[in-house]
Short mmCIF file of C-alpha atoms in Angstrom, two decimals:
data_model
loop_
_atom_site.label_atom_id
_atom_site.label_comp_id
_atom_site.label_asym_id
_atom_site.label_seq_id
_atom_site.Cartn_x
_atom_site.Cartn_y
_atom_site.Cartn_z
CA MET A 1 -2.49 -43.60 -132.03
CA THR A 2 0.21 -41.51 -131.81
CA THR A 3 3.30 -42.25 -130.96
CA ALA A 4 5.84 -39.43 -129.51
CA GLU A 5 9.91 -40.40 -128.58
CA SER A 6 11.66 -37.98 -126.51
CA LEU A 7 15.38 -38.96 -124.11
CA GLU A 8 15.41 -39.20 -120.59
CA ILE A 9 18.54 -37.60 -118.38
CA GLU A 10 18.31 -38.55 -115.42
CA ARG A 11 20.18 -38.98 -111.48
CA LYS A 12 18.88 -40.99 -109.13
CA TYR A 13 19.02 -41.76 -105.82
CA ASP A 14 17.98 -43.75 -102.88
CA VAL A 15 17.09 -41.80 -99.10
CA GLY A 16 15.47 -42.67 -96.10
CA ASP A 17 12.25 -41.77 -94.75
CA LEU A 18 13.16 -38.89 -92.39
CA VAL A 19 15.28 -37.44 -95.59
CA ARG A 20 13.69 -33.80 -96.08
CA VAL A 21 13.58 -32.21 -99.95
CA PRO A 22 16.51 -29.43 -99.83
CA ASP A 23 15.95 -26.03 -101.17
CA LEU A 24 18.29 -25.82 -104.40
CA THR A 25 17.08 -22.07 -104.85
CA GLY A 26 21.20 -20.92 -106.01
CA VAL A 27 21.87 -24.03 -106.74
CA GLY A 28 23.59 -23.66 -109.80
CA PRO A 29 21.85 -21.73 -112.98
CA VAL A 30 18.35 -22.60 -110.38
CA ASP A 31 17.02 -19.31 -109.81
CA ARG A 32 13.78 -20.32 -108.13
CA VAL A 33 11.86 -24.23 -107.40
CA GLU A 34 8.05 -24.64 -107.58
CA VAL A 35 6.33 -28.05 -105.21
CA ASP A 36 3.67 -30.27 -106.82
CA GLU A 37 0.80 -31.34 -104.84
CA PRO A 38 1.48 -35.50 -104.09
CA PHE A 39 -0.33 -37.50 -107.26
CA THR A 40 -0.23 -41.49 -107.28
CA LEU A 41 1.44 -43.88 -110.12
CA ARG A 42 0.40 -46.41 -110.82
CA ALA A 43 2.59 -49.07 -113.33
CA VAL A 44 2.21 -52.93 -114.19
CA TYR A 45 5.81 -54.01 -115.97
CA PHE A 46 6.10 -56.23 -118.14
CA ASP A 47 8.98 -59.03 -118.87
CA THR A 48 8.84 -61.96 -121.23
CA ALA A 49 9.65 -64.98 -118.67
CA GLU A 50 12.59 -65.08 -119.18
CA HIS A 51 13.32 -61.26 -118.29
CA LEU A 52 15.07 -60.89 -121.83
CA LEU A 53 13.94 -56.50 -121.49
CA LEU A 54 15.12 -56.64 -118.21
CA ALA A 55 18.74 -58.75 -119.59
CA GLY A 56 18.40 -56.10 -122.56
CA ARG A 57 18.13 -52.49 -120.07
CA ILE A 58 14.88 -51.88 -121.49
CA THR A 59 11.83 -51.41 -119.67
CA LEU A 60 7.73 -52.25 -119.91
CA ARG A 61 5.18 -50.34 -118.37
CA ARG A 62 1.86 -49.57 -118.81
CA ARG A 63 1.69 -46.78 -116.29
CA GLU A 64 -2.09 -44.58 -115.22
CA GLY A 65 -1.65 -41.29 -113.69
CA GLY A 66 0.13 -37.93 -114.12
CA HIS A 67 0.51 -36.31 -117.38
CA ASP A 68 1.86 -39.23 -119.35
CA SER A 69 -0.70 -41.95 -118.14
CA GLY A 70 0.09 -44.33 -120.76
CA TRP A 71 2.70 -47.32 -122.61
CA HIS A 72 6.41 -46.47 -122.22
CA ALA A 73 9.23 -48.37 -123.01
CA LYS A 74 12.79 -46.97 -122.21
CA LEU A 75 15.73 -47.97 -124.38
CA PRO A 76 19.40 -47.31 -123.83
CA GLY A 77 20.39 -44.31 -125.18
CA SER A 78 23.35 -43.58 -127.45
CA ASP A 79 25.13 -41.69 -124.78
CA ALA A 80 25.80 -43.16 -121.26
CA GLY A 81 23.36 -41.96 -118.48
CA SER A 82 20.67 -40.66 -121.36
CA ARG A 83 17.31 -43.03 -121.94
CA ARG A 84 15.52 -43.02 -125.08
CA GLU A 85 11.26 -43.31 -124.03
CA ILE A 86 8.97 -44.27 -126.54
CA HIS A 87 4.86 -43.33 -125.06
CA VAL A 88 2.26 -44.72 -126.54
CA PRO A 89 -1.07 -42.74 -125.09
CA LEU A 90 -3.63 -45.72 -123.59
CA GLY A 91 -6.53 -47.07 -124.85
CA GLN A 92 -10.02 -47.67 -123.09
CA ASP A 93 -9.49 -51.36 -122.08
CA ALA A 94 -7.29 -51.26 -118.83
CA ASP A 95 -6.53 -55.24 -120.43
CA GLU A 96 -5.24 -53.79 -123.27
CA PRO A 97 -2.71 -55.64 -125.34
CA LEU A 98 0.47 -54.14 -126.49
CA PRO A 99 -0.27 -52.25 -128.32
CA ALA A 100 1.58 -52.78 -131.84
CA GLU A 101 3.76 -49.41 -132.58
CA LEU A 102 5.68 -50.29 -129.54
CA ARG A 103 6.10 -53.77 -129.86
CA ARG A 104 7.08 -52.73 -133.55
CA VAL A 105 10.03 -51.10 -131.14
CA ILE A 106 12.09 -54.04 -128.82
CA GLU A 107 10.35 -57.17 -130.96
CA VAL A 108 14.36 -57.50 -131.96
CA VAL A 109 14.66 -59.17 -127.98
CA LEU A 110 11.31 -60.67 -127.91
CA ARG A 111 11.62 -62.66 -131.14
CA GLY A 112 8.27 -63.58 -131.30
CA ARG A 113 8.19 -64.28 -127.64
CA PRO A 114 4.92 -63.21 -125.50
CA VAL A 115 5.52 -60.41 -122.69
CA HIS A 116 3.90 -60.81 -119.04
CA PRO A 117 3.14 -58.18 -115.85
CA VAL A 118 6.10 -58.91 -114.10
CA LEU A 119 5.89 -56.09 -111.54
CA VAL A 120 3.13 -53.21 -110.31
CA LEU A 121 4.76 -50.22 -108.49
CA THR A 122 2.18 -47.96 -106.74
CA THR A 123 4.32 -44.41 -107.03
CA ILE A 124 3.26 -41.68 -104.58
CA ARG A 125 5.57 -38.83 -106.20
CA THR A 126 6.25 -35.36 -105.63
CA VAL A 127 7.59 -33.57 -108.06
CA THR A 128 10.27 -30.07 -106.97
CA ARG A 129 10.64 -27.65 -110.24
CA LEU A 130 14.06 -26.42 -110.93
CA LEU A 131 13.73 -23.31 -112.32
CA ASP A 132 15.88 -20.37 -114.53
CA SER A 133 15.10 -16.79 -114.30
CA ASP A 134 12.61 -16.24 -116.70
CA GLY A 135 10.89 -19.29 -114.97
CA ALA A 136 12.00 -21.51 -118.01
CA GLN A 137 11.94 -25.22 -116.43
CA LEU A 138 15.87 -26.21 -116.06
CA ALA A 139 14.61 -29.56 -114.33
CA GLU A 140 12.31 -31.82 -112.21
CA LEU A 141 13.05 -33.69 -108.88
CA ALA A 142 10.83 -36.05 -108.33
CA ASP A 143 10.45 -37.81 -104.31
CA ASP A 144 8.76 -40.70 -104.94
CA GLU A 145 7.67 -43.26 -102.05
CA VAL A 146 7.21 -46.42 -103.96
CA THR A 147 5.82 -50.19 -103.41
CA ALA A 148 6.35 -52.86 -105.59
CA ALA A 149 4.39 -55.88 -105.65
CA HIS A 150 5.11 -59.25 -106.98
CA PRO A 151 1.69 -60.14 -108.77
CA ASP A 152 2.96 -64.50 -109.04
CA THR A 153 4.27 -64.35 -105.44
CA ALA A 154 2.51 -61.69 -104.21
CA ASP A 155 6.56 -60.18 -102.76
CA VAL A 156 5.95 -56.18 -101.25
CA ARG A 157 8.86 -54.10 -101.19
CA SER A 158 9.06 -50.77 -100.23
CA TRP A 159 11.11 -47.94 -100.75
CA ARG A 160 12.25 -44.24 -101.16
CA GLU A 161 14.69 -42.19 -103.85
CA TRP A 162 14.92 -38.83 -105.64
CA GLU A 163 14.75 -38.49 -109.77
CA VAL A 164 16.46 -35.87 -110.77
CA GLU A 165 15.53 -35.40 -114.54
CA LEU A 166 17.11 -33.26 -116.99
CA ALA A 167 13.50 -30.86 -119.19
CA ASP A 168 13.75 -31.06 -122.84
CA GLY A 169 16.47 -29.37 -124.63
CA ILE A 170 19.02 -28.73 -122.54
CA ALA A 171 22.06 -28.39 -123.11
CA ARG A 172 24.81 -31.21 -122.30
CA THR A 173 27.59 -28.92 -120.73
CA ASP A 174 24.85 -27.14 -119.18
CA GLY A 175 22.65 -30.28 -118.35
CA GLU A 176 25.67 -32.23 -116.30
CA ALA A 177 26.92 -28.68 -114.57
CA LEU A 178 23.15 -29.06 -113.05
CA GLN A 179 23.48 -32.23 -112.25
CA GLU A 180 26.78 -32.19 -110.66
CA ALA A 181 25.23 -29.00 -108.85
CA VAL A 182 22.00 -30.43 -107.67
CA ALA A 183 24.08 -33.89 -106.45
CA ASP A 184 26.30 -32.18 -104.10
CA ALA A 185 23.37 -30.98 -102.75
CA LEU A 186 20.82 -33.33 -102.24
CA GLU A 187 24.20 -36.07 -101.00
CA ARG A 188 24.83 -32.90 -98.38
CA SER A 189 20.85 -33.50 -97.17
CA GLY A 190 22.17 -37.45 -97.25
CA ALA A 191 20.61 -39.02 -100.38
CA GLU A 192 23.38 -41.47 -101.62
CA VAL A 193 23.78 -41.98 -105.74
CA SER A 194 21.34 -45.74 -106.13
CA ALA A 195 22.80 -48.55 -106.98
CA SER A 196 19.76 -49.83 -108.86
CA LYS A 197 19.55 -49.09 -112.53
CA SER A 198 15.55 -48.75 -112.25
CA LYS A 199 12.82 -49.25 -110.04
CA LEU A 200 11.41 -52.36 -112.10
CA ALA A 201 15.23 -53.88 -111.31
CA ARG A 202 15.01 -52.92 -107.62
CA GLY A 203 11.45 -54.01 -107.52
CA LEU A 204 12.26 -57.14 -108.77
CA GLY A 205 15.74 -58.28 -106.68
CA SER A 206 17.21 -61.66 -106.14
CA SER A 207 14.05 -63.27 -107.72
CA VAL A 208 15.14 -62.66 -111.29
CA PRO A 209 18.35 -65.03 -111.82
CA ALA A 210 21.20 -64.23 -113.29
CA PRO A 211 21.16 -64.98 -117.44
CA THR A 212 23.54 -68.22 -118.17
CA ALA A 213 26.16 -66.21 -120.10
CA LEU A 214 27.06 -68.89 -122.84
CA GLU A 215 31.22 -69.22 -122.82
CA PRO A 216 33.01 -68.48 -125.99
CA VAL A 217 34.83 -71.34 -127.85
CA SER A 218 38.44 -70.53 -127.50
CA LEU A 219 40.15 -68.68 -130.69
CA GLY A 220 44.08 -67.60 -131.31
CA LYS A 221 43.99 -63.99 -131.46
CA HIS A 222 45.38 -64.13 -134.99
CA SER A 223 43.58 -67.00 -136.19
CA ALA A 224 41.40 -67.02 -139.49
CA ALA A 225 38.35 -67.92 -136.60
CA ALA A 226 39.13 -64.35 -133.74
CA PHE A 227 38.73 -62.87 -137.66
CA VAL A 228 35.44 -63.57 -139.06
CA VAL A 229 33.61 -63.46 -135.64
CA GLU A 230 34.33 -60.90 -134.10
CA ALA A 231 33.56 -59.35 -138.26
CA VAL A 232 30.06 -61.77 -137.96
CA THR A 233 29.29 -60.62 -134.28
CA ARG A 234 29.87 -56.55 -135.64
CA LEU A 235 27.89 -56.49 -138.38
CA ALA A 236 25.41 -58.86 -136.29
CA ARG A 237 24.60 -56.37 -133.81
CA GLU A 238 23.92 -53.03 -136.81
CA LEU A 239 21.40 -55.54 -137.86
CA VAL A 240 19.69 -55.95 -134.69
CA ALA A 241 20.15 -52.00 -134.43
CA LEU A 242 18.56 -51.75 -137.08
CA ASP A 243 15.65 -53.97 -137.21
CA PRO A 244 13.45 -51.89 -135.27
CA ALA A 245 14.05 -48.96 -137.70
CA THR A 246 13.26 -50.89 -140.60
CA ARG A 247 9.50 -52.54 -139.03
CA SER A 248 8.70 -49.25 -138.08
CA GLY A 249 9.12 -47.34 -142.13
CA HIS A 250 11.97 -44.77 -140.82
CA GLN A 251 13.97 -43.58 -144.01
CA ASP A 252 17.45 -44.69 -144.92
CA ALA A 253 16.38 -47.05 -142.42
CA VAL A 254 14.76 -50.44 -145.07
CA HIS A 255 18.79 -49.57 -147.05
CA GLY A 256 21.17 -49.33 -143.56
CA PHE A 257 19.28 -53.26 -142.89
CA ARG A 258 19.73 -54.13 -146.20
CA THR A 259 22.95 -53.55 -146.91
CA THR A 260 23.70 -54.91 -143.88
CA ILE A 261 22.69 -58.70 -144.78
CA ARG A 262 24.47 -58.38 -147.92
CA ARG A 263 27.68 -57.42 -145.76
CA LEU A 264 27.19 -60.07 -144.01
CA ARG A 265 26.75 -63.62 -146.80
CA SER A 266 30.01 -61.45 -148.10
CA VAL A 267 32.11 -62.46 -145.14
CA LEU A 268 30.91 -65.80 -144.56
CA ARG A 269 31.10 -66.22 -148.38
CA VAL A 270 34.46 -65.21 -149.28
CA TYR A 271 35.72 -66.08 -146.27
CA ARG A 272 34.34 -69.54 -145.96
CA GLY A 273 35.97 -72.44 -144.24
CA VAL A 274 36.41 -71.07 -140.68
CA VAL A 275 32.01 -71.81 -140.18
CA ALA A 276 30.95 -75.51 -140.48
CA ASP A 277 30.11 -76.02 -143.82
CA ASP A 278 26.26 -77.03 -142.89
CA ASP A 279 26.14 -73.78 -141.01
CA ALA A 280 27.39 -71.31 -143.16
CA GLY A 281 24.79 -72.73 -145.64
CA TRP A 282 21.97 -71.96 -143.38
CA LEU A 283 23.20 -68.64 -142.58
CA ASP A 284 23.25 -68.36 -146.63
CA ASP A 285 19.67 -69.36 -146.81
CA ALA A 286 18.22 -67.10 -143.82
CA LEU A 287 19.76 -64.67 -144.66
CA ARG A 288 19.11 -64.74 -148.42
CA SER A 289 15.23 -65.00 -147.57
CA ILE A 290 15.12 -61.58 -145.37
CA GLY A 291 17.13 -59.85 -147.05
CA ARG A 292 15.15 -60.30 -150.34
CA ALA A 293 12.16 -59.14 -148.55
CA ALA A 294 14.37 -55.80 -147.58
CA GLY A 295 15.44 -55.90 -151.47
CA ALA A 296 11.79 -55.83 -153.11
CA SER A 297 10.75 -52.84 -150.74
CA ARG A 298 14.45 -50.80 -151.34
CA ASP A 299 13.98 -51.36 -154.99
CA LEU A 300 11.28 -49.90 -154.57
CA GLU A 301 12.17 -46.78 -153.16
CA VAL A 302 15.37 -46.84 -155.53
CA ARG A 303 13.01 -46.86 -158.15
CA SER A 304 11.20 -43.92 -156.61
CA GLU A 305 14.01 -42.04 -156.84
CA LEU A 306 14.68 -42.06 -160.33
CA LEU A 307 11.47 -41.68 -161.55
CA ASP A 308 12.11 -38.20 -159.47
CA HIS A 309 14.94 -37.83 -161.70
CA TYR A 310 14.50 -38.37 -164.43
CA ALA A 311 11.56 -36.95 -164.30
CA ASP A 312 13.28 -33.59 -163.37
CA ALA A 313 15.93 -34.78 -166.09
CA ALA A 314 12.77 -34.55 -169.45
CA PRO A 315 12.40 -31.29 -171.98
CA ALA A 316 10.32 -29.47 -169.68
CA GLY A 317 6.49 -30.30 -170.33
CA PHE A 318 7.71 -33.52 -171.88
CA VAL A 319 6.29 -36.17 -169.54
CA ALA A 320 2.42 -34.62 -167.84
CA HIS A 321 1.65 -34.17 -164.54
CA GLU A 322 -0.88 -37.01 -164.88
CA THR A 323 1.52 -39.01 -166.14
CA LEU A 324 3.66 -38.95 -162.93
CA GLY A 325 0.66 -39.04 -160.93
CA ARG A 326 -0.03 -42.75 -162.11
CA LEU A 327 3.68 -43.99 -162.10
CA ARG A 328 3.97 -42.89 -158.02
CA ALA A 329 0.43 -44.06 -157.61
CA SER A 330 1.27 -47.54 -158.94
CA LEU A 331 4.83 -47.55 -156.86
CA GLY A 332 3.06 -46.55 -153.38
CA GLU A 333 0.65 -49.15 -154.05
CA SER A 334 4.37 -51.33 -154.83
CA ALA A 335 5.17 -50.34 -151.98
CA ARG A 336 2.88 -50.99 -149.31
CA ASP A 337 2.74 -54.14 -150.32
CA ALA A 338 5.82 -55.73 -150.45
CA ALA A 339 6.23 -53.19 -146.28
CA ARG A 340 3.27 -55.49 -145.78
CA ASP A 341 5.66 -58.51 -146.89
CA LEU A 342 8.94 -57.24 -144.97
CA GLU A 343 6.68 -57.04 -142.78
CA ARG A 344 5.65 -60.96 -142.24
CA ALA A 345 8.90 -61.63 -143.16
CA LEU A 346 11.32 -59.78 -140.04
CA ASP A 347 8.31 -61.65 -137.22
CA ASP A 348 8.65 -65.28 -139.22
CA PRO A 349 10.46 -67.49 -137.18
CA THR A 350 13.89 -68.31 -139.09
CA TYR A 351 14.16 -64.77 -138.80
CA PHE A 352 14.12 -64.79 -134.95
CA GLU A 353 16.79 -67.75 -135.11
CA LEU A 354 18.54 -66.61 -137.45
CA LEU A 355 19.29 -64.12 -134.82
CA ASP A 356 19.52 -65.96 -132.14
CA ARG A 357 22.82 -67.50 -134.45
CA LEU A 358 23.83 -65.03 -135.15
CA GLU A 359 24.81 -63.83 -131.41
CA THR A 360 25.81 -67.47 -130.62
CA LEU A 361 28.09 -68.09 -133.46
CA PRO A 362 31.30 -66.97 -130.97
CA THR A 363 30.41 -69.90 -128.83
CA ALA A 364 28.98 -72.29 -131.52
CA GLU A 365 31.76 -75.88 -132.75
CA PRO A 366 32.56 -76.66 -134.68
CA LEU A 367 34.46 -74.25 -137.25
CA GLY A 368 35.78 -75.16 -140.75
CA ASP A 369 38.55 -76.24 -141.49
CA ASP A 370 40.40 -73.21 -141.89
CA ALA A 371 39.99 -71.64 -138.03
CA ASP A 372 43.37 -71.84 -136.98
CA ASP A 373 44.73 -70.32 -139.41
CA ASP A 374 46.69 -67.41 -139.42
CA ARG A 375 44.55 -64.47 -139.97
CA ASP A 376 46.77 -62.42 -142.18
CA ASP A 377 47.91 -65.32 -144.74
CA PHE A 378 44.08 -66.49 -144.70
CA VAL A 379 42.80 -63.26 -145.80
CA ARG A 380 45.22 -62.35 -148.94
CA GLU A 381 44.78 -65.20 -149.71
CA SER A 382 40.61 -65.08 -149.83
CA LEU A 383 40.65 -62.29 -150.94
CA MET A 384 43.17 -62.67 -154.13
CA ARG A 385 40.78 -65.93 -155.60
CA GLU A 386 37.57 -63.34 -154.91
CA ALA A 387 39.80 -61.48 -157.09
CA LYS A 388 40.65 -63.26 -159.45
CA ARG A 389 36.21 -63.70 -159.73
CA ALA A 390 35.50 -60.22 -159.76
CA ARG A 391 38.26 -59.74 -162.38
CA ARG A 392 36.27 -62.57 -164.29
CA ARG A 393 32.68 -61.39 -164.08
CA VAL A 394 33.31 -57.68 -164.52
CA ARG A 395 34.59 -58.09 -168.05
CA ALA A 396 32.90 -60.32 -169.33
CA ALA A 397 30.11 -57.23 -168.59
CA THR A 398 32.95 -54.63 -169.92
CA ARG A 399 32.40 -57.08 -173.55
CA LEU A 400 28.41 -56.51 -173.60
CA GLY A 401 29.02 -53.36 -175.24
CA SER A 402 27.06 -50.28 -175.39
CA SER A 403 25.73 -50.84 -178.94
CA THR A 404 24.38 -54.46 -177.52
CA GLY A 405 24.07 -54.01 -173.72
CA LEU A 406 20.89 -54.22 -171.79
CA GLY A 407 17.01 -52.36 -172.61
CA SER A 408 18.89 -52.56 -176.49
CA SER A 409 15.17 -52.90 -177.57
CA MET A 410 14.47 -49.69 -175.79
CA VAL A 411 15.85 -48.17 -179.29
CA GLN A 412 11.19 -48.74 -180.02
CA GLY A 413 10.76 -46.46 -177.61
CA SER A 414 10.12 -44.35 -180.08
CA SER A 415 7.07 -45.31 -181.02
CA MET A 416 5.80 -45.12 -177.61
CA VAL A 417 6.39 -41.56 -177.74
CA GLN A 418 3.86 -41.78 -181.37
CA GLY A 419 0.94 -42.56 -178.34
CA SER A 420 0.83 -46.71 -181.03
CA SER A 421 -2.00 -48.80 -179.30
CA THR A 422 -1.11 -52.19 -179.79
CA ASP A 423 -2.90 -55.04 -177.63
CA PRO A 424 -0.92 -55.89 -175.27
CA GLY A 425 -1.09 -59.51 -175.07
CA SER A 426 0.21 -59.32 -179.01
CA SER A 427 4.20 -60.82 -178.90
CA THR A 428 4.63 -57.46 -181.81
CA GLY A 429 4.19 -54.72 -182.44
CA PRO A 430 5.85 -51.17 -181.09
CA GLY A 431 7.64 -50.89 -177.75
CA VAL A 432 6.71 -54.49 -177.51
CA PRO A 433 9.49 -56.77 -176.09
CA THR A 434 10.61 -59.26 -178.63
CA THR A 435 13.74 -61.20 -179.01
CA ASP A 436 16.38 -58.17 -178.21
CA GLU A 437 13.85 -58.16 -175.45
CA GLU A 438 14.78 -61.84 -174.18
CA ALA A 439 18.42 -61.39 -174.16
CA SER A 440 18.34 -58.44 -173.17
CA ALA A 441 17.11 -60.94 -169.40
CA SER A 442 20.65 -62.30 -170.06
CA ARG A 443 22.79 -59.82 -170.66
CA ARG A 444 20.90 -58.16 -167.37
CA GLU A 445 21.68 -61.61 -165.77
CA THR A 446 26.09 -60.60 -166.85
CA LEU A 447 25.73 -57.41 -165.26
CA HIS A 448 24.11 -58.04 -162.13
CA SER A 449 26.72 -61.78 -162.06
CA ALA A 450 29.34 -58.93 -161.85
CA ARG A 451 27.59 -56.23 -159.41
CA LYS A 452 27.90 -58.87 -157.18
CA ALA A 453 31.61 -59.84 -157.65
CA ALA A 454 32.01 -56.45 -157.85
CA ARG A 455 30.15 -55.96 -153.62
CA ARG A 456 31.87 -59.26 -152.45
CA LEU A 457 34.77 -57.89 -153.15
CA ARG A 458 34.44 -54.94 -151.62
CA TYR A 459 32.79 -56.22 -148.23
CA GLY A 460 35.72 -58.52 -148.15
CA LEU A 461 37.93 -55.60 -148.80
CA GLU A 462 36.31 -53.20 -146.11
CA ALA A 463 36.30 -56.59 -143.05
CA ALA A 464 39.91 -56.74 -143.63
CA LYS A 465 40.25 -53.33 -142.81
CA ALA A 466 38.05 -53.23 -139.74
CA ALA A 467 40.25 -55.97 -139.08
CA GLY A 468 43.80 -53.59 -139.73
CA VAL A 469 44.93 -56.20 -142.73
CA LYS A 470 46.74 -53.52 -144.69
CA GLY A 471 47.18 -52.74 -148.33
CA THR A 472 43.63 -52.90 -149.14
CA GLY A 473 42.69 -49.26 -149.64
CA ASP A 474 42.88 -48.39 -153.43
CA ALA A 475 41.21 -51.67 -154.04
CA ARG A 476 38.17 -51.33 -152.14
CA LYS A 477 37.85 -47.77 -154.04
CA THR A 478 37.75 -49.34 -156.92
CA ALA A 479 35.50 -52.71 -156.02
CA HIS A 480 33.28 -49.54 -154.83
CA ALA A 481 33.47 -47.33 -157.71
CA LEU A 482 32.48 -50.49 -160.42
CA GLN A 483 29.27 -51.41 -157.70
CA ASP A 484 28.07 -48.30 -157.80
CA ALA A 485 28.63 -48.50 -161.97
CA LEU A 486 27.19 -52.05 -162.54
CA GLY A 487 23.82 -51.17 -159.78
CA ASP A 488 23.48 -47.81 -161.75
CA ALA A 489 23.43 -49.48 -165.36
CA LEU A 490 20.53 -52.19 -163.72
CA ASP A 491 18.83 -49.66 -161.26
CA ALA A 492 18.27 -47.36 -164.73
CA ASP A 493 17.59 -50.79 -166.93
CA ASP A 494 15.07 -52.33 -164.03
CA PHE A 495 13.36 -48.57 -164.49
CA ARG A 496 13.53 -48.73 -168.46
CA ALA A 497 11.78 -52.16 -168.08
CA TRP A 498 9.43 -50.66 -165.69
CA ILE A 499 8.43 -48.52 -167.96
CA VAL A 500 7.70 -50.17 -170.86
CA ALA A 501 5.35 -52.85 -168.78
CA SER A 502 3.56 -49.46 -167.70
CA THR A 503 2.88 -47.80 -170.49
CA GLU A 504 1.11 -51.04 -172.52
CA THR A 505 -0.53 -50.97 -169.79
CA ALA A 506 -1.70 -47.10 -169.67
CA ARG A 507 -2.01 -47.74 -173.88
CA TRP A 508 -4.23 -50.70 -173.04
CA ALA A 509 -6.51 -48.38 -170.63
CA GLU A 510 -6.29 -45.05 -174.13
CA GLU A 511 -4.60 -42.90 -172.57
CA ASP A 512 -1.67 -40.81 -173.29
CA THR A 513 2.10 -42.46 -173.87
CA PHE A 514 4.57 -39.82 -174.95
CA GLY A 515 5.47 -39.46 -171.20
CA TYR A 516 6.06 -42.10 -171.10
CA GLY A 517 8.51 -42.96 -173.74
CA VAL A 518 10.46 -39.91 -172.92
CA LEU A 519 11.18 -41.27 -169.32
CA ALA A 520 12.54 -44.31 -170.87
CA MET A 521 14.64 -43.09 -172.94
CA VAL A 522 16.53 -41.18 -170.43
CA ALA A 523 16.83 -43.55 -168.54
CA ALA A 524 18.41 -45.80 -171.32
CA ALA A 525 21.11 -43.01 -171.91
CA ASP A 526 22.24 -42.87 -167.95
CA ARG A 527 22.38 -46.71 -168.13
CA ARG A 528 24.78 -45.97 -171.29
CA ASP A 529 26.54 -43.47 -169.62
CA SER A 530 27.12 -45.95 -166.49
CA LEU A 531 28.37 -48.86 -168.93
CA ARG A 532 31.17 -46.31 -170.45
CA ASP A 533 32.43 -45.45 -166.76
CA LEU A 534 31.89 -49.39 -165.77
CA ARG A 535 34.67 -49.24 -168.31
CA ARG A 536 37.21 -47.68 -167.49
CA LEU A 537 37.33 -48.20 -164.21
CA SER A 538 37.42 -52.37 -164.96
CA LYS A 539 40.82 -50.90 -165.77
CA ARG A 540 42.09 -50.75 -162.22
CA LEU A 541 40.98 -53.71 -160.98
#
C-alpha cells in the first residue's frame, strides 16, 4: 500500500443549527469562494480498551466517502495547532485489519495491545473553498453536521461544527494571518472556538474516564535522584519519539535510536546508586537487548557507507564494478535480515515493558542508597570514577602500537591481490587468518573496551551539562574525540574482516579477488590513521 503523510493546520468552531456560513470574499487575501455540493462521510474510530490513543492526542480511523477515503492516523505536530496526518488507502474488505504501515507509526503507544471500534461518525459535509486572485486554494471551510454513535452503548450525539484547514504550501505567517482574519468573520456570524480537541473526544464525551496519573516520588530539587530521573525521563521521551521512524526504516533513524539507548545505559551505569540495583540491572539488560538488534542494523549501514568511501579512495580502476556489485548485494541481503530482526525486537513484550518502566521511573520506589545525595557532589564523584576508568582503558589501547594493532594479518592481504586460490577451509595459506588473526581479536577487544569507556564518560558528561552542572566542556570534547577515533579504527577493522571473509567466498567461487585486496588495504590504512589520532588524543584525557 502507498502511505502518504501531510501536515494539517486547522481550527474548529462550534455553531448552532441555524447559523449560516458567512461570505468570506474579501477577508484577508480571499478573492473569491466556491461552495461544493454536500457529501456524506462515514468514519469508524479505533482505540485500545484504555483509550491510550486518545490520551496521547492520536486519532485512528477508517473513513469512507470524500476525496481521501482510507485509513488515517492523526498525531500531534511539531507546532501548536498542527497535526501530522498519515493516510493509507482502503483495501477491498470492509472488515480489513489495521494496515501494518499505519500500525508501525503508533505501535510505540499501542505496545502490542489490540484496537477496536470505539465510535462511528456520520458527517454531512459542505465545503467552501477559499481562493486567491489567481484561483489557488488558500484554505477550505468544512461545514459539518455530525452524528456520533457509540458501538457498545448505542448512545447517539449530534452537533454541528466548522473546520477551517489551510491548504498545503501556505507559509506559516501567511496562514496565521489568514486564520485570524477568517476567525473574526466567523465569530461575528455566531461561531465560537470549539472547546473540544477532536470529533472523537466530543463524540465519546464523559464515557471515557480521565487517565489515572501516578504520583511521582518526592525528590529533593538538588538531589542525585532528581538529576538521574530527569536525565532518564528526557532520554526515554527521545526513544519513544524515534520509535516510529525506526520501525519504518527512515534514514538515520536507527542511528539515533541506538545512540539514545547507549545514552540511557551510560546514565544508568555512570550514575549508579540512584536507581535500585534490581531495577537498574533489569533496565540495563533490556536496553542491551534492543540495542544489540539496533546495532546490527546500524553496523551494516556503516559498512555500506565505508564501502562507497573506500571504493572512492582506491586508485581508479583497481576495484571492478562487478566486485562492488557483489559486495553491495551481500550487504543488501544482510541488511534485510537485520531489519527483520530489529522489527521482531521492537515488537517483543520485553521492549514494551522497558518503555513502561522508563516512563514510570519517576513514580518508582524504592530508590538506591545514593538517591538523597547532593547532586553536584554525586555527579562530580561519579564522573571522576568514570574518567579514571576511561583513562586506564584508553592507555591500554594506545599501548597496542600501530605495528601490532588490529588486523596486522592484513599484511597478508597482498596475496589477495595476487588472486591465489587457497581452499577456504584450509588453516594456512595466503590471505587466510592465522594465529595473528586470533591475537587481533584480543587487541580488538582492548580497543572496544576503551571505546565503550570513552563513550560512557562522554554521555555521562553530556547528562551533567544538560542539568546545568558546570565544568564539563573540555572533558566532554576530549571524550567525544576519543570515542570517534576508537570507533573509526574499529569500523575500519570490521570492514577489513568482512572483506577477508568475502574474499574467501569469492576465491572459492573462482572469482577475481584483486579488488577485494585493494579495499582491504585501504581500510587497513584508515585504521592506522585512526590509531595515530588515538595516541595524540589520549594525552588530553
